[in-house]
Amino acid sequence: MMTKPEFRVFPTAQATTHAVAAHLAAALKQHPALRLGLATGNTFVPVYAALVDLYRAGGFSFAQSMSFNLDEYIGLPPEHPASFGAYMRRHFFDHVDMPAGKGRLPIVEGDIDQACQDYEAAIAASGGIDLQVLGIGRNGHIGFNEPGSAFDSRTRQIDLAPSTLEANQGDFPPTESVPPSAVTMGIGTILDAREIVLVANGASKAEALRAAFLAQPSTDCPASALQSHGRVLVFCDEAAAEKLDR
Ligand code: F6R
């Protein structure tokens, strides 16, 4: 059965950011042992900052929670500032009380296929993800599930699309290229989460949101798989919502 996602549209990106942080804080207050699925990218830099501010103000804790990140580049040393591990430490893990080792990212070294299976097993063993946050690529990707990804795909290695390499080049010095491949949770992995919160700001995301939620689901737009999920909240600003028929 197809269920419409719930759209929460805000006048500015800043207002969207604060609403997402408040939603996450409320979820943690209600369920301190929340199993979070986390994302990186520009959209989430201010979201983590706002969430850390709320955490510092008190009233909830990450001490009993755990998290699984969506994706990680292959081929970067863990301390590389553009690795998603470094991003998560810089913007989130170093500022909250989630116990060391409870905030996990996909392993991108050694036997990667085995590590992907182990990541799936760890998510399942935790009881499954309660609340998964997602950004969306301009090409409709979620995690690093690029167009063409199967809707039942699981955690695996993937080659990044040219538009993703271009979009993420800004995170790297001009002399360094974006790694061509990554490990990502699959679309099937994402759809297993009990609640999904997708965040999109800015006009550059308007077409991706339209293709995700107004067009027929198609692997051409990975985010359109979310139409089959029973609880999707889309937090976006008016610029990103421009092409949604509301
Ligand atoms: C990041 C991720 C990606 C981003 C997407 C949007 O962990 O999985 O799907 O959410 O590329 O990135 P920004 O927010 O930089 O536009």
Short mmCIF file of C-alpha atoms and ligand atoms in Angstrom, two decimals:
data_model
loop_
_atom_site.label_atom_id
_atom_site.label_comp_id
_atom_site.label_asym_id
_atom_site.label_seq_id
_atom_site.Cartn_x
_atom_site.Cartn_y
_atom_site.Cartn_z
CA MET A 1 0.00 0.00 0.00
CA MET A 2 1.29 3.44 -0.88
CA THR A 3 1.13 6.00 1.94
CA LYS A 4 1.69 9.68 1.40
CA PRO A 5 4.66 11.02 3.30
CA GLU A 6 3.96 13.79 5.76
CA PHE A 7 5.43 17.08 4.54
CA ARG A 8 6.58 19.70 7.01
CA VAL A 9 7.50 22.79 5.00
CA PHE A 10 9.27 25.75 6.60
CA PRO A 11 10.00 29.24 5.27
CA THR A 12 13.77 28.91 5.64
CA ALA A 13 16.46 26.25 5.80
CA GLN A 14 17.24 27.44 9.32
CA ALA A 15 13.68 26.82 10.45
CA THR A 16 13.76 23.34 8.86
CA THR A 17 17.02 22.59 10.67
CA HIS A 18 15.64 23.55 14.05
CA ALA A 19 12.46 21.55 13.52
CA VAL A 20 14.48 18.43 12.62
CA ALA A 21 16.72 18.83 15.68
CA ALA A 22 13.65 19.29 17.90
CA HIS A 23 12.05 16.18 16.38
CA LEU A 24 15.17 14.11 17.14
CA ALA A 25 15.44 15.50 20.67
CA ALA A 26 11.77 14.68 21.32
CA ALA A 27 12.28 11.12 20.03
CA LEU A 28 15.25 10.66 22.39
CA LYS A 29 13.31 12.04 25.33
CA GLN A 30 10.57 9.53 24.65
CA HIS A 31 12.90 6.59 23.89
CA PRO A 32 16.33 7.06 25.50
CA ALA A 33 17.54 3.77 23.96
CA LEU A 34 16.68 5.02 20.46
CA ARG A 35 18.55 3.33 17.60
CA LEU A 36 19.29 6.10 15.17
CA GLY A 37 20.25 5.88 11.51
CA LEU A 38 22.41 8.91 10.74
CA ALA A 39 23.44 10.82 7.63
CA THR A 40 26.22 13.25 6.72
CA GLY A 41 26.40 16.00 4.08
CA ASN A 42 25.91 19.76 4.12
CA THR A 43 22.24 19.53 5.08
CA PHE A 44 23.10 17.87 8.39
CA VAL A 45 25.95 20.14 9.53
CA PRO A 46 23.53 22.70 11.03
CA VAL A 47 21.13 19.94 12.15
CA TYR A 48 23.87 18.36 14.32
CA ALA A 49 24.86 21.80 15.62
CA ALA A 50 21.26 22.49 16.64
CA LEU A 51 20.89 19.03 18.18
CA VAL A 52 24.11 19.49 20.18
CA ASP A 53 22.78 22.87 21.40
CA LEU A 54 19.55 21.21 22.55
CA TYR A 55 21.54 18.42 24.23
CA ARG A 56 23.66 20.98 26.10
CA ALA A 57 20.50 22.73 27.24
CA GLY A 58 19.56 19.45 28.95
CA GLY A 59 16.52 17.21 29.17
CA PHE A 60 17.78 14.26 27.14
CA SER A 61 20.85 12.13 26.66
CA PHE A 62 22.47 9.83 24.12
CA ALA A 63 23.93 7.59 26.87
CA GLN A 64 21.58 4.70 26.11
CA SER A 65 21.24 5.29 22.37
CA MET A 66 23.25 3.95 19.47
CA SER A 67 23.60 4.91 15.83
CA PHE A 68 24.42 3.50 12.43
CA ASN A 69 25.56 5.84 9.68
CA LEU A 70 24.35 5.39 6.14
CA ASP A 71 27.62 5.43 4.27
CA GLU A 72 31.37 5.95 4.08
CA TYR A 73 33.85 6.53 1.26
CA ILE A 74 36.24 3.71 0.34
CA GLY A 75 39.93 4.60 0.25
CA LEU A 76 40.20 7.48 2.70
CA PRO A 77 42.17 7.08 5.92
CA PRO A 78 39.77 7.37 8.90
CA GLU A 79 41.40 10.63 10.00
CA HIS A 80 40.89 12.26 6.57
CA PRO A 81 38.73 15.33 7.28
CA ALA A 82 36.36 14.50 4.41
CA SER A 83 35.71 10.95 5.63
CA PHE A 84 32.23 10.58 7.08
CA GLY A 85 33.78 9.17 10.26
CA ALA A 86 35.73 12.41 10.76
CA TYR A 87 32.60 14.42 9.91
CA MET A 88 30.58 12.56 12.54
CA ARG A 89 33.22 13.08 15.22
CA ARG A 90 33.60 16.77 14.36
CA HIS A 91 29.91 17.62 14.20
CA PHE A 92 28.34 15.16 16.60
CA PHE A 93 30.09 12.30 18.42
CA ASP A 94 32.71 14.54 20.09
CA HIS A 95 29.98 16.75 21.58
CA VAL A 96 27.46 14.30 23.03
CA ASP A 97 27.45 11.48 25.58
CA MET A 98 26.87 8.54 23.25
CA PRO A 99 29.32 5.90 24.56
CA ALA A 100 32.41 5.25 22.43
CA GLY A 101 31.77 2.49 19.92
CA LYS A 102 27.99 2.98 19.92
CA GLY A 103 28.10 5.34 16.93
CA ARG A 104 29.00 3.10 14.03
CA LEU A 105 29.80 3.67 10.37
CA PRO A 106 30.23 1.10 7.60
CA ILE A 107 33.69 -0.54 7.62
CA VAL A 108 35.51 0.21 4.37
CA GLU A 109 38.71 -1.80 4.85
CA GLY A 110 39.65 -5.47 4.57
CA ASP A 111 36.98 -7.84 3.29
CA ILE A 112 34.35 -5.26 2.39
CA ASP A 113 31.64 -7.76 1.37
CA GLN A 114 31.97 -9.48 4.74
CA ALA A 115 32.00 -6.11 6.53
CA CYS A 116 28.74 -5.17 4.74
CA GLN A 117 27.10 -8.41 5.91
CA ASP A 118 28.40 -7.77 9.43
CA TYR A 119 26.92 -4.23 9.36
CA GLU A 120 23.50 -5.62 8.40
CA ALA A 121 23.82 -8.23 11.15
CA ALA A 122 24.76 -5.56 13.70
CA ILE A 123 21.74 -3.45 12.76
CA ALA A 124 19.46 -6.47 13.05
CA ALA A 125 21.05 -7.58 16.36
CA SER A 126 20.45 -4.10 17.81
CA GLY A 127 16.73 -4.57 17.22
CA GLY A 128 16.65 -2.48 14.01
CA ILE A 129 16.74 1.24 13.36
CA ASP A 130 13.94 3.20 15.03
CA LEU A 131 14.51 6.53 13.31
CA GLN A 132 16.53 6.96 10.13
CA VAL A 133 17.44 10.45 8.94
CA LEU A 134 18.16 10.98 5.26
CA GLY A 135 19.32 13.74 2.99
CA ILE A 136 18.62 13.50 -0.72
CA GLY A 137 21.03 13.88 -3.63
CA ARG A 138 20.18 16.12 -6.56
CA ASN A 139 19.92 12.87 -8.53
CA GLY A 140 17.50 11.43 -5.97
CA HIS A 141 20.02 9.24 -4.16
CA ILE A 142 19.46 8.28 -0.52
CA GLY A 143 22.55 7.19 1.34
CA PHE A 144 24.81 6.50 -1.60
CA ASN A 145 22.16 4.44 -3.37
CA GLU A 146 22.63 5.93 -6.81
CA PRO A 147 19.99 5.75 -9.60
CA GLY A 148 19.56 2.13 -10.69
CA SER A 149 19.90 0.76 -7.15
CA ALA A 150 17.38 -1.99 -6.43
CA PHE A 151 14.67 -1.12 -3.91
CA ASP A 152 15.54 -4.31 -1.97
CA SER A 153 19.30 -3.64 -1.97
CA ARG A 154 21.28 -4.14 1.22
CA THR A 155 24.55 -2.68 2.55
CA ARG A 156 27.15 -2.96 -0.21
CA GLN A 157 29.93 -1.33 -2.17
CA ILE A 158 28.79 1.12 -4.86
CA ASP A 159 30.37 3.34 -7.53
CA LEU A 160 29.40 6.98 -7.10
CA ALA A 161 27.53 8.79 -9.88
CA PRO A 162 29.31 11.63 -11.72
CA SER A 163 26.81 14.15 -10.28
CA THR A 164 27.62 12.93 -6.74
CA LEU A 165 31.37 13.26 -7.35
CA GLU A 166 30.74 16.80 -8.59
CA ALA A 167 28.40 17.72 -5.71
CA ASN A 168 30.87 16.47 -3.06
CA GLN A 169 34.09 17.86 -4.59
CA GLY A 170 33.71 20.93 -2.36
CA ASP A 171 34.51 18.77 0.68
CA PHE A 172 37.98 18.01 -0.76
CA PRO A 173 40.96 20.22 -1.53
CA PRO A 174 41.15 21.11 -5.26
CA THR A 175 44.16 18.79 -5.68
CA GLU A 176 42.23 15.76 -4.41
CA SER A 177 39.32 13.99 -6.08
CA VAL A 178 36.29 12.51 -4.38
CA PRO A 179 36.81 8.73 -3.93
CA PRO A 180 34.99 6.93 -6.77
CA SER A 181 33.33 4.35 -4.53
CA ALA A 182 31.73 3.94 -1.14
CA VAL A 183 29.86 1.54 1.09
CA THR A 184 26.21 2.40 1.63
CA MET A 185 23.29 0.88 3.48
CA GLY A 186 20.91 -0.44 0.83
CA ILE A 187 17.48 0.93 0.02
CA GLY A 188 16.04 -2.23 1.60
CA THR A 189 18.09 -1.55 4.73
CA ILE A 190 16.73 2.01 4.89
CA LEU A 191 13.13 0.86 4.33
CA ASP A 192 13.42 -1.45 7.37
CA ALA A 193 13.66 1.59 9.68
CA ARG A 194 10.49 2.20 11.68
CA GLU A 195 10.42 5.93 10.92
CA ILE A 196 12.23 7.87 8.21
CA VAL A 197 12.91 11.61 8.35
CA LEU A 198 14.10 13.05 5.04
CA VAL A 199 15.55 16.56 5.09
CA ALA A 200 15.96 18.75 2.00
CA ASN A 201 16.70 22.45 1.71
CA GLY A 202 17.19 24.72 -1.28
CA ALA A 203 16.01 24.94 -4.88
CA SER A 204 18.66 22.44 -5.99
CA LYS A 205 16.64 19.70 -4.24
CA ALA A 206 13.22 20.67 -5.67
CA GLU A 207 13.35 18.36 -8.71
CA ALA A 208 14.62 15.42 -6.61
CA LEU A 209 11.71 15.87 -4.16
CA ARG A 210 9.21 16.01 -7.01
CA ALA A 211 10.61 12.84 -8.59
CA ALA A 212 10.72 11.13 -5.20
CA PHE A 213 7.19 11.82 -4.07
CA LEU A 214 5.01 12.89 -7.02
CA ALA A 215 6.21 10.58 -9.80
CA GLN A 216 5.68 6.83 -10.10
CA PRO A 217 8.31 4.98 -8.02
CA SER A 218 11.24 4.09 -10.24
CA THR A 219 14.83 3.03 -9.66
CA ASP A 220 15.75 6.14 -11.70
CA CYS A 221 14.97 8.05 -8.47
CA PRO A 222 16.11 5.94 -5.49
CA ALA A 223 14.21 8.15 -3.01
CA SER A 224 10.92 7.22 -4.72
CA ALA A 225 11.25 3.85 -2.92
CA LEU A 226 10.18 5.75 0.20
CA GLN A 227 6.62 5.91 -1.18
CA SER A 228 6.18 2.30 -0.05
CA HIS A 229 7.13 3.09 3.58
CA GLY A 230 4.39 3.70 6.12
CA ARG A 231 6.03 6.49 8.12
CA VAL A 232 8.07 9.06 6.21
CA LEU A 233 8.32 12.67 7.38
CA VAL A 234 9.78 15.15 4.89
CA PHE A 235 11.20 18.29 6.49
CA CYS A 236 12.04 20.89 3.84
CA ASP A 237 12.16 24.57 3.13
CA GLU A 238 9.89 26.37 0.67
CA ALA A 239 12.58 26.45 -2.00
CA ALA A 240 12.93 22.66 -1.96
CA ALA A 241 9.12 22.26 -1.86
CA GLU A 242 8.67 24.46 -4.94
CA LYS A 243 7.75 21.57 -7.27
CA LEU A 244 5.54 19.70 -4.80
CA ASP A 245 1.88 20.04 -5.57
CA ARG A 246 0.64 20.98 -2.13
C1 F6R B 1 25.20 11.41 3.33
C2 F6R B 1 24.32 10.80 2.35
C3 F6R B 1 23.84 11.53 1.14
C4 F6R B 1 23.48 12.99 1.39
C5 F6R B 1 23.04 13.66 0.09
C6 F6R B 1 22.73 15.12 0.28
O1 F6R B 1 25.48 10.50 4.38
O2 F6R B 1 23.99 9.67 2.52
O3 F6R B 1 22.72 10.85 0.62
O4 F6R B 1 22.46 13.06 2.34
O5 F6R B 1 24.06 13.53 -0.86
O6 F6R B 1 23.91 15.79 0.63
P1 F6R B 1 23.90 17.35 1.00
O7 F6R B 1 23.20 17.47 2.29
O8 F6R B 1 25.37 17.70 1.09
O9 F6R B 1 23.20 18.04 -0.11
#
